[in-house]
Coordinates of N, CA and C in Angstrom, one line a residue:
X272 N -15.9 0.1 10.5 CA -17.0 1.0 11.2 C -17.8 0.0 11.3
X273 N -18.1 -1.1 13.0 CA -19.1 -1.6 12.6 C -20.6 -1.0 13.1
X274 N -21.5 -1.9 12.8 CA -23.5 -1.6 13.2 C -23.1 -0.6 14.4
X275 N -24.1 -0.2 14.8 CA -23.7 0.2 16.6 C -22.4 0.1 17.4
X276 N -21.7 -0.3 17.2 CA -20.4 -0.3 18.0 C -18.9 0.7 17.4
X277 N -18.3 1.5 18.5 CA -16.8 2.4 18.0 C -16.7 1.5 16.7
X278 N -16.1 2.9 16.5 CA -15.0 1.7 15.1 C -13.9 0.8 15.7
X279 N -12.8 0.7 15.1 CA -12.2 -0.1 15.3 C -11.0 1.0 14.9
X280 N -9.5 1.2 16.3 CA -8.4 1.5 16.0 C -8.3 1.7 15.3
X281 N -7.7 3.2 14.4 CA -7.1 3.5 13.1 C -8.6 3.4 11.4
X282 N -9.4 3.3 12.3 CA -10.8 3.3 11.0 C -11.9 4.1 10.9
X283 N -11.0 4.9 11.7 CA -12.8 6.0 12.6 C -12.8 7.0 10.5
X284 N -11.2 7.1 10.2 CA -11.8 8.1 8.7 C -12.9 7.5 7.4
X285 N -12.8 6.6 8.1 CA -13.7 5.3 6.4 C -14.6 5.8 6.8
X286 N -15.4 5.6 5.3 CA -16.1 6.2 4.9 C -17.8 4.9 5.1
X287 N -17.8 3.4 4.9 CA -18.3 2.5 4.6 C -19.2 2.6 3.6
X288 N -18.3 2.5 1.9 CA -19.1 2.3 0.7 C -18.8 1.1 0.6
X289 N -19.9 1.1 -0.7 CA -19.7 -0.3 -1.2 C -18.3 -0.4 -1.6
X290 N -18.1 0.2 -2.1 CA -17.2 -0.9 -3.2 C -15.3 -0.4 -2.4
X291 N -14.7 -1.1 -1.7 CA -13.4 -0.2 -1.3 C -12.1 -0.6 -1.7
X292 N -11.1 -0.5 -2.5 CA -10.1 -0.3 -2.3 C -8.6 -0.6 -1.2
X293 N -8.0 -1.6 -1.4 CA -7.4 -2.1 0.2 C -5.7 -1.6 -0.5
X294 N -4.7 -0.7 0.2 CA -4.0 -1.0 -0.4 C -2.9 -0.6 0.4
X295 N -2.3 -1.2 1.1 CA -1.3 -2.1 1.7 C 0.7 -1.9 1.2
X296 N 0.8 -1.7 2.1 CA 2.7 -2.2 1.8 C 3.1 -0.5 2.6
X297 N 4.1 -0.8 2.7 CA 5.3 -0.5 3.7 C 5.3 1.1 3.2
X298 N 5.6 2.0 2.6 CA 5.4 3.7 2.2 C 6.7 3.9 2.2
X299 N 7.6 3.4 1.9 CA 9.3 4.0 2.0 C 9.8 4.4 1.1
X300 N 9.6 5.2 0.8 CA 8.8 6.1 0.8 C 7.3 6.2 -0.6
X301 N 6.4 6.6 0.0 CA 5.3 6.3 -1.1 C 5.8 6.5 -2.4
X302 N 5.6 7.0 -3.6 CA 6.1 7.3 -4.9 C 4.7 6.9 -5.9
X303 N 4.7 8.4 -7.5 CA 3.7 8.2 -7.9 C 3.3 6.2 -8.0
X304 N 4.0 5.6 -8.4 CA 4.1 4.7 -8.7 C 2.7 4.3 -8.3
X305 N 2.5 4.0 -6.9 CA 2.0 3.7 -5.8 C 0.0 4.8 -6.3
X306 N 0.5 5.4 -6.4 CA -0.6 6.4 -6.7 C -1.7 6.0 -8.2
X307 N -0.8 6.1 -8.8 CA -1.4 5.3 -10.5 C -1.9 4.3 -10.0
X308 N -1.2 3.5 -9.5 CA -1.9 2.3 -9.5 C -3.4 2.1 -9.0
X309 N -3.1 2.6 -8.2 CA -4.9 2.9 -6.3 C -5.4 4.1 -7.4
X310 N -5.0 4.6 -8.6 CA -5.9 5.7 -8.7 C -6.7 4.7 -10.6
X311 N -5.3 3.8 -10.7 CA -6.4 3.0 -12.2 C -7.0 1.7 -11.7
X312 N -7.5 1.2 -10.7 CA -7.9 0.5 -10.6 C -9.6 0.8 -9.8
X313 N -9.0 2.3 -9.2 CA -10.4 2.6 -9.0 C -11.1 2.5 -10.0
X314 N -10.8 3.7 -11.2 CA -11.3 4.0 -12.4 C -12.1 2.1 -13.0
X315 N -10.9 1.7 -12.6 CA -11.3 0.2 -13.0 C -12.2 -0.5 -12.9
X316 N -12.5 -0.5 -11.4 CA -13.5 -1.2 -10.7 C -14.6 0.1 -10.2
X317 N -14.3 1.1 -9.9 CA -15.5 2.1 -10.1 C -15.7 1.8 -8.6
X318 N -14.3 2.0 -8.2 CA -14.6 2.3 -6.5 C -14.3 3.1 -6.2
X319 N -15.6 3.4 -5.0 CA -15.6 4.5 -3.9 C -14.9 4.8 -3.8
X320 N -14.4 3.4 -3.4 CA -12.6 4.4 -2.1 C -11.7 3.7 -1.8
X321 N -9.9 4.3 -2.0 CA -9.6 4.0 -2.5 C -8.9 4.3 -0.2
X322 N -8.7 3.3 0.5 CA -8.2 2.7 1.8 C -6.5 2.7 1.7
X323 N -5.9 3.6 2.0 CA -3.9 3.5 1.3 C -3.6 2.7 2.9
X324 N -2.6 1.3 3.6 CA -2.5 1.4 5.0 C -1.2 0.8 4.8
X325 N -0.6 1.5 5.4 CA 0.9 1.4 5.2 C 1.1 0.7 7.2
X326 N 1.6 0.0 6.5 CA 2.8 -1.0 7.3 C 2.4 -0.6 8.6
X327 N 2.7 -2.0 10.0 CA 3.1 -0.9 11.1 C 4.2 -1.8 11.0
X328 N 4.4 -3.2 11.3 CA 6.0 -3.5 11.6 C 5.1 -4.9 10.5
X329 N 5.7 -4.7 8.9 CA 6.1 -5.8 8.3 C 6.5 -7.1 8.4
X330 N 6.0 -8.2 7.8 CA 7.4 -9.2 8.7 C 8.1 -10.1 7.7
X331 N 7.7 -9.2 6.7 CA 8.4 -8.9 5.6 C 9.7 -8.6 5.2
X332 N 9.9 -7.6 5.6 CA 10.8 -6.6 5.5 C 11.9 -7.5 6.6
X333 N 12.0 -8.1 7.5 CA 12.7 -8.5 8.4 C 14.1 -8.2 8.7
X334 N 14.8 -8.0 6.8 CA 16.1 -8.6 6.5 C 16.6 -6.7 6.5
X335 N 15.8 -5.8 7.0 CA 15.6 -4.6 6.5 C 15.6 -3.6 7.2
X336 N 16.2 -2.4 7.2 CA 15.8 -1.7 8.1 C 14.7 -0.9 7.8
X337 N 13.6 -0.3 8.2 CA 12.3 0.4 8.4 C 12.5 2.1 8.8
X338 N 11.8 2.7 8.1 CA 11.5 4.2 8.6 C 10.5 3.8 9.3
X339 N 10.9 4.8 10.1 CA 9.4 4.3 10.9 C 8.4 5.0 10.9
X340 N 7.3 3.9 11.5 CA 5.9 4.2 11.0 C 4.7 5.1 10.9
X341 N 5.4 6.2 12.1 CA 4.5 7.8 12.2 C 5.1 8.3 10.2
X342 N 6.8 8.2 10.1 CA 6.9 9.0 9.3 C 6.2 9.1 7.6
X343 N 6.6 7.6 8.0 CA 5.6 6.9 6.4 C 4.2 7.2 6.2
X344 N 2.8 6.9 7.6 CA 1.8 7.2 7.5 C 2.1 9.0 6.8
X345 N 3.1 9.9 7.3 CA 2.3 11.2 7.4 C 2.7 11.3 5.6
X346 N 3.7 10.9 5.4 CA 3.7 10.6 3.4 C 3.3 10.1 3.0
X347 N 2.5 9.1 3.8 CA 1.4 8.4 3.0 C 0.2 9.8 2.7
X348 N -0.3 10.6 4.0 CA -1.2 11.2 4.3 C -1.3 12.9 3.3
X349 N -0.3 12.8 3.1 CA 0.3 14.4 1.6 C -0.4 13.9 0.9
X350 N 1.0 12.1 0.7 CA 0.6 12.1 -1.7 C -0.4 12.3 -1.9
X351 N -1.3 11.0 -0.8 CA -2.8 11.0 -1.4 C -3.8 12.2 -0.6
X352 N -3.9 13.4 0.1 CA -4.7 14.6 0.1 C -4.9 15.3 -0.8
X353 N -5.5 15.3 -2.0 CA -5.4 16.0 -3.1 C -6.3 14.9 -4.0
X354 N -6.6 13.4 -3.9 CA -7.6 13.0 -4.5 C -8.4 12.6 -3.2
X355 N -10.3 13.5 -3.9 CA -11.4 12.8 -2.6 C -11.6 11.2 -2.6
X356 N -11.0 10.5 -3.8 CA -11.3 9.4 -2.9 C -10.8 8.3 -2.6
X357 N -9.6 8.5 -1.8 CA -8.4 8.6 -1.2 C -8.5 8.0 0.4
X358 N -8.4 7.8 1.1 CA -8.2 7.7 2.5 C -6.9 6.9 2.7
X359 N -6.8 7.1 4.1 CA -5.3 6.4 5.0 C -5.9 6.5 6.7
X360 N -5.3 4.6 7.0 CA -5.8 3.8 7.3 C -4.4 3.4 8.8
X361 N -4.6 4.1 10.0 CA -4.0 4.1 10.6 C -3.9 2.3 11.4
X362 N -4.5 1.3 10.7 CA -4.8 0.3 11.3 C -4.1 -0.9 11.9
X363 N -2.8 -0.7 11.0 CA -1.8 -1.7 10.7 C -1.1 -1.2 11.3
X364 N -0.8 0.8 11.5 CA 0.6 1.0 12.5 C 0.1 1.0 14.0
X365 N -1.3 0.5 14.2 CA -1.8 0.8 15.8 C -2.1 -0.1 16.6
X366 N -1.9 -1.3 15.1 CA -2.8 -2.4 15.9 C -0.6 -3.5 16.4
X367 N -0.9 -3.8 17.1 CA 0.6 -4.0 18.0 C 1.8 -5.9 17.2
X368 N 2.5 -5.1 17.1 CA 2.9 -6.8 16.6 C 3.3 -7.1 14.7
X369 N 4.4 -8.0 14.0 CA 3.9 -7.9 13.4 C 2.8 -7.3 12.5
X370 N 3.6 -7.7 11.2 CA 1.7 -7.0 10.5 C 1.8 -8.0 9.6
X371 N 0.3 -8.4 9.0 CA 0.3 -9.1 8.6 C -1.3 -9.5 7.2
X372 N -1.6 -9.2 6.3 CA -2.5 -9.1 5.6 C -3.5 -9.8 6.4
X373 N -3.7 -10.8 7.2 CA -5.1 -11.4 7.3 C -5.4 -10.4 8.5
X374 N -5.2 -9.4 9.0 CA -4.8 -9.4 10.2 C -5.7 -7.6 10.2
X375 N -5.3 -6.8 8.5 CA -5.7 -6.0 7.8 C -6.7 -6.2 7.6
X376 N -7.5 -7.1 6.4 CA -8.4 -7.4 5.8 C -9.4 -8.2 6.6
X377 N -9.3 -8.3 8.3 CA -10.3 -8.8 9.1 C -10.6 -7.7 9.4
X378 N -9.7 -6.9 10.1 CA -10.2 -5.5 10.6 C -11.0 -4.1 9.8
X379 N -11.1 -4.7 8.3 CA -11.6 -4.2 7.6 C -12.7 -4.6 7.1
X380 N -13.0 -6.1 7.6 CA -14.2 -6.9 6.3 C -15.2 -6.2 7.9
X381 N -14.7 -6.7 9.3 CA -15.7 -6.2 10.7 C -15.9 -4.5 11.2
X382 N -14.8 -4.1 10.3 CA -15.0 -2.4 9.4 C -16.1 -1.7 8.8
X383 N -16.1 -2.6 7.9 CA -16.8 -2.2 7.1 C -17.3 -3.4 6.2
X384 N -19.0 -3.8 7.3 CA -19.3 -5.1 7.0 C -20.4 -5.4 5.4
X385 N -20.5 -4.0 5.0 CA -21.5 -3.8 4.1 C -20.7 -3.1 2.6
X386 N -19.4 -3.7 2.5 CA -18.3 -3.8 1.5 C -18.1 -4.6 0.8
X387 N -17.9 -4.8 0.0 CA -16.9 -5.6 -0.9 C -15.2 -4.8 -1.4
X388 N -14.1 -5.1 -0.8 CA -12.6 -4.9 0.0 C -12.5 -5.6 -1.9
X389 N -11.2 -4.7 -2.4 CA -10.1 -4.8 -3.4 C -8.7 -5.1 -3.2
X390 N -8.6 -5.7 -2.7 CA -7.1 -5.2 -2.3 C -6.2 -5.6 -2.8
X391 N -5.3 -4.5 -3.3 CA -4.9 -4.6 -4.3 C -3.0 -4.5 -3.9
X392 N -1.9 -4.5 -4.5 CA -0.8 -5.8 -4.4 C 0.2 -5.1 -6.0
X393 N 1.4 -5.8 -5.6 CA 2.4 -5.9 -6.8 C 2.3 -7.2 -7.3
X394 N 1.9 -7.1 -8.5 CA 3.2 -8.6 -8.7 C 3.5 -9.3 -8.4
X395 N 4.2 -8.9 -8.0 CA 5.5 -9.5 -7.5 C 5.3 -9.8 -6.3
X396 N 4.3 -9.1 -5.3 CA 4.2 -9.4 -4.1 C 3.4 -11.0 -4.0
X397 N 2.4 -10.2 -5.4 CA 1.4 -11.7 -4.2 C 1.2 -13.1 -5.3
X398 N 2.7 -12.9 -6.0 CA 3.4 -14.3 -6.4 C 3.8 -15.3 -5.8
X399 N 4.2 -14.7 -4.3 CA 4.5 -15.2 -3.1 C 3.3 -15.0 -1.8
X400 N 1.9 -15.0 -2.9 CA 1.1 -14.7 -1.9 C 0.5 -16.6 -1.6
X401 N 0.9 -17.7 -1.6 CA 0.6 -18.8 -0.3 C 2.0 -18.7 0.4
X402 N 2.9 -18.1 1.3 CA 3.6 -18.1 2.2 C 3.0 -17.0 3.1
X403 N 1.8 -16.3 2.0 CA 1.3 -15.6 3.8 C 0.6 -16.2 4.5
X404 N 0.0 -15.2 6.2 CA -0.7 -16.7 7.2 C -1.5 -16.0 6.2
X405 N -2.8 -17.7 6.8 CA -4.3 -17.8 6.3 C -4.8 -17.5 4.2
X406 N -4.0 -18.1 4.0 CA -4.2 -17.5 3.0 C -5.7 -18.2 1.9
X407 N -6.4 -19.7 2.4 CA -7.9 -19.7 1.6 C -8.8 -18.1 2.1
X408 N -8.9 -17.6 3.6 CA -9.6 -16.4 4.1 C -9.2 -15.5 3.3
X409 N -8.3 -15.4 2.9 CA -7.4 -14.1 2.3 C -8.4 -13.6 0.9
X410 N -8.9 -15.1 0.0 CA -9.6 -14.8 -0.7 C -11.2 -15.2 -0.7
X411 N -11.8 -15.0 0.8 CA -12.7 -15.2 1.1 C -13.1 -13.5 1.9
X412 N -12.5 -12.4 1.9 CA -13.1 -11.3 2.3 C -12.7 -10.6 0.9
X413 N -11.4 -10.7 -0.2 CA -11.6 -9.4 -0.4 C -11.6 -10.0 -1.8
X414 N -11.2 -9.9 -3.4 CA -10.8 -9.3 -4.0 C -9.9 -8.9 -4.7
X415 N -9.0 -10.0 -5.0 CA -7.1 -9.2 -5.2 C -7.1 -8.9 -6.9
X416 N -6.1 -8.0 -6.9 CA -6.0 -7.0 -8.7 C -4.4 -7.2 -8.1
X417 N -3.7 -7.4 -8.7 CA -2.5 -7.8 -9.4 C -2.4 -7.0 -10.4
X418 N -1.3 -5.8 -9.4 CA -0.9 -4.8 -10.5 C 0.7 -5.2 -11.6
X419 N 0.8 -5.6 -12.7 CA 2.1 -5.8 -13.2 C 3.2 -4.6 -13.9
X420 N 3.4 -5.3 -14.0 CA 4.1 -3.5 -15.1 C 4.8 -4.1 -16.5
X421 N 4.9 -4.0 -17.3 CA 4.5 -4.2 -19.0 C 5.7 -4.4 -18.9
X422 N 6.3 -6.0 -19.7 CA 6.5 -7.1 -20.2 C 6.8 -8.0 -18.3
X423 N 6.4 -8.3 -18.0 CA 5.6 -9.3 -16.4 C 5.5 -10.0 -16.6
X424 N 5.3 -11.1 -16.5 CA 4.9 -12.8 -16.0 C 4.6 -13.1 -15.5
X425 N 3.9 -13.3 -14.7 CA 3.2 -13.8 -13.1 C 3.5 -15.7 -13.4
X426 N 4.5 -16.0 -13.1 CA 4.4 -18.0 -12.9 C 2.6 -17.9 -13.0
X427 N 2.4 -19.0 -14.3 CA 1.1 -19.7 -14.5 C 0.8 -20.6 -13.0
X428 N 1.7 -21.5 -12.9 CA 1.2 -22.4 -12.0 C 0.6 -21.1 -10.1
X429 N 1.1 -20.3 -10.1 CA 0.3 -19.6 -8.7 C -1.2 -19.4 -9.5
X430 N -0.8 -18.3 -10.5 CA -1.8 -17.6 -10.8 C -3.4 -18.8 -10.6
X431 N -2.8 -20.4 -11.2 CA -4.1 -21.6 -11.2 C -3.7 -21.7 -9.8
X432 N -3.0 -21.7 -9.1 CA -4.1 -21.9 -7.7 C -5.1 -20.7 -7.0
X433 N -5.4 -19.9 -7.3 CA -5.9 -18.3 -6.9 C -6.7 -19.2 -8.1
X434 N -8.1 -18.6 -7.1 CA -9.7 -19.2 -7.4 C -9.5 -17.9 -8.4
X435 N -10.6 -18.7 -9.6 CA -10.5 -16.9 -10.6 C -11.5 -16.4 -10.4
X436 N -11.9 -16.1 -9.6 CA -13.3 -15.1 -9.7 C -13.0 -14.4 -8.4
X437 N -11.0 -14.3 -7.9 CA -10.6 -14.0 -6.9 C -10.0 -12.4 -7.3
X438 N -9.3 -12.7 -8.8 CA -7.8 -12.5 -9.0 C -8.4 -11.8 -10.6
X439 N -7.9 -10.4 -10.5 CA -7.7 -9.6 -11.9 C -5.9 -9.0 -11.6
X440 N -5.4 -8.8 -13.0 CA -4.1 -8.4 -13.6 C -4.4 -7.8 -13.6
X441 N -4.2 -6.4 -13.7 CA -4.5 -5.0 -14.8 C -2.4 -4.6 -15.0
X442 N -2.6 -3.7 -16.1 CA -0.7 -3.9 -15.7 C -0.8 -2.1 -16.1
X443 N 0.3 -1.4 -15.2 CA -0.1 -0.5 -15.0 C 1.7 -0.2 -15.2
X444 N 1.4 0.8 -16.4 CA 3.3 1.2 -16.5 C 4.1 2.3 -15.6
X445 N 3.3 2.8 -14.9 CA 4.3 3.7 -14.0 C 4.9 2.3 -12.3
X446 N 4.4 1.4 -12.7 CA 5.3 1.0 -11.3 C 6.3 0.6 -12.1
X447 N 6.6 1.0 -13.1 CA 8.4 0.5 -13.3 C 9.2 1.5 -12.0
X448 N 8.9 3.0 -11.2 CA 9.5 3.1 -10.3 C 9.3 2.3 -9.6
X449 N 10.1 2.2 -7.9 CA 9.9 1.8 -6.6 C 10.5 2.1 -6.1
X450 N 10.4 2.2 -4.8 CA 10.4 3.2 -3.4 C 12.5 2.2 -2.8
X451 N 12.4 1.0 -3.7 CA 13.7 0.7 -3.0 C 14.8 1.9 -4.5
X452 N 14.8 2.7 -5.1 CA 15.5 3.1 -5.8 C 15.7 4.6 -5.7
X453 N 13.7 5.1 -5.1 CA 14.3 5.8 -4.3 C 14.8 6.0 -4.0
X454 N 15.3 5.0 -2.1 CA 15.9 5.6 -1.2 C 17.0 5.5 -1.7
X455 N 17.7 4.3 -2.7 CA 18.3 4.7 -3.0 C 19.4 6.2 -3.7
X456 N 17.6 6.3 -4.3 CA 19.0 7.7 -5.3 C 19.3 8.9 -4.0
X457 N 18.4 8.7 -3.1 CA 18.9 9.6 -1.8 C 20.2 9.5 -0.8
X458 N 20.0 8.5 -0.7 CA 21.7 7.6 -0.6 C 22.4 8.4 -0.8
X459 N 22.8 8.3 -2.7 CA 23.8 8.4 -3.5 C 23.5 10.0 -3.5
X460 N 22.0 11.3 -3.1 CA 22.3 12.3 -3.0 C 21.4 12.8 -4.9
X461 N 20.7 11.9 -4.8 CA 20.7 12.3 -6.3 C 19.2 12.8 -6.4
X462 N 18.0 13.8 -6.9 CA 17.2 14.0 -6.6 C 15.9 12.5 -7.3
X463 N 15.0 12.7 -5.8 CA 13.1 12.0 -6.3 C 12.5 12.9 -6.9
X464 N 12.6 14.3 -7.2 CA 11.8 15.1 -7.3 C 11.1 14.0 -8.8
X465 N 9.1 14.2 -8.9 CA 8.3 13.7 -10.2 C 8.6 11.9 -9.9
X466 N 9.6 10.9 -8.6 CA 9.6 10.0 -8.9 C 7.9 9.8 -7.4
X467 N 8.5 10.8 -6.2 CA 7.5 10.9 -5.7 C 7.0 12.0 -5.5
X468 N 5.6 12.1 -4.3 CA 4.7 13.5 -5.1 C 5.4 15.1 -4.5
X469 N 5.6 16.1 -4.6 CA 6.2 17.2 -3.8 C 6.2 17.4 -3.1
X470 N 5.0 17.3 -2.5 CA 5.0 17.6 -1.3 C 6.0 16.1 0.4
X471 N 6.1 15.0 -0.2 CA 6.8 13.8 -0.2 C 8.4 14.0 0.1
X472 N 9.0 14.6 -0.8 CA 9.6 14.9 -0.9 C 10.6 16.3 -0.5
X473 N 9.1 17.3 -0.6 CA 10.0 18.1 0.6 C 9.5 17.9 2.4
X474 N 9.2 16.7 2.7 CA 8.9 15.3 4.1 C 10.1 15.2 4.0
X475 N 11.0 14.3 3.0 CA 12.1 13.6 3.2 C 13.6 15.2 3.4
X476 N 13.1 15.8 2.8 CA 14.0 16.2 2.6 C 13.9 17.3 4.7
X477 N 13.1 17.6 4.9 CA 13.2 18.5 6.5 C 13.6 17.0 7.4
X478 N 13.0 16.3 6.8 CA 13.7 15.4 8.6 C 14.3 14.3 7.7
X479 N 15.4 14.6 6.9 CA 16.6 14.3 6.3 C 16.4 12.7 6.0
X480 N 15.0 11.8 5.7 CA 15.2 10.4 5.3 C 16.1 10.1 4.3
X481 N 16.3 8.6 4.8 CA 16.8 7.9 3.7 C 18.4 8.7 3.3
X482 N 19.4 9.7 4.5 CA 20.6 9.9 3.7 C 21.9 8.6 4.1
X483 N 23.1 8.7 3.9 CA 23.5 7.9 4.8 C 25.3 8.7 5.5
X484 N 24.8 10.3 4.8 CA 25.6 11.3 5.1 C 25.4 12.5 5.8
X485 N 25.9 13.1 6.6 CA 25.5 14.2 6.4 C 25.2 15.3 5.4
X486 N 26.7 15.2 4.6 CA 27.0 15.9 3.4 C 25.9 16.3 2.9
X487 N 25.0 15.0 2.4 CA 23.9 15.4 1.0 C 22.9 15.7 1.7
X488 N 22.5 16.4 2.7 CA 21.6 17.0 3.5 C 21.1 18.5 2.9
X489 N 21.6 18.9 2.2 CA 21.1 19.8 0.6 C 21.1 19.4 0.2
X490 N 21.6 18.6 -1.0 CA 20.8 18.1 -2.0 C 20.0 17.4 -2.9
X491 N 18.9 17.9 -2.4 CA 17.3 17.0 -2.0 C 16.7 16.8 -3.6

């Protein structure tokens, strides 16, 4: 929300606090690993808030079907509702075209000019950061936090290319959970309880997401 002007689309709920985490993702579906990572980073950096930003049309996911943005947005709202430090933005969903992280950070930097941004992402995604658009500007707009799983080792050559004062690696045990595993469990008719928040499990069941056959419908 720029001073003296109207907020950018999808940014009306942000408060303009000084230290803001930004967690972008497809969230298809959002799971406890995402939430634990956001909470750990919030605590580690003493962030005022963490903004979850569901992607609109993710350029990296062109090789697979992605659930409609509105479903992914609503699941993220449900999952984050209990934590007063968590908010959800529609900025990527409401922007036309493919979703690129640089556009997300530009919009948020414009909306929150007095805030320091901390972009939270998985270490596996961070390993591909030099394939992202306008990489140099990314590091100017935000601190990067790479969340790693226990035992994960990121390519030291990639880390060496990232400005040392713009990256922090943080180990998050719960990141053993993955959205793809949750989807595959639903495909097989297996439960996803305790992998994703209860409200999201109910939303998935109500809207029959991630099913292959109608016969699986009542076996969430």
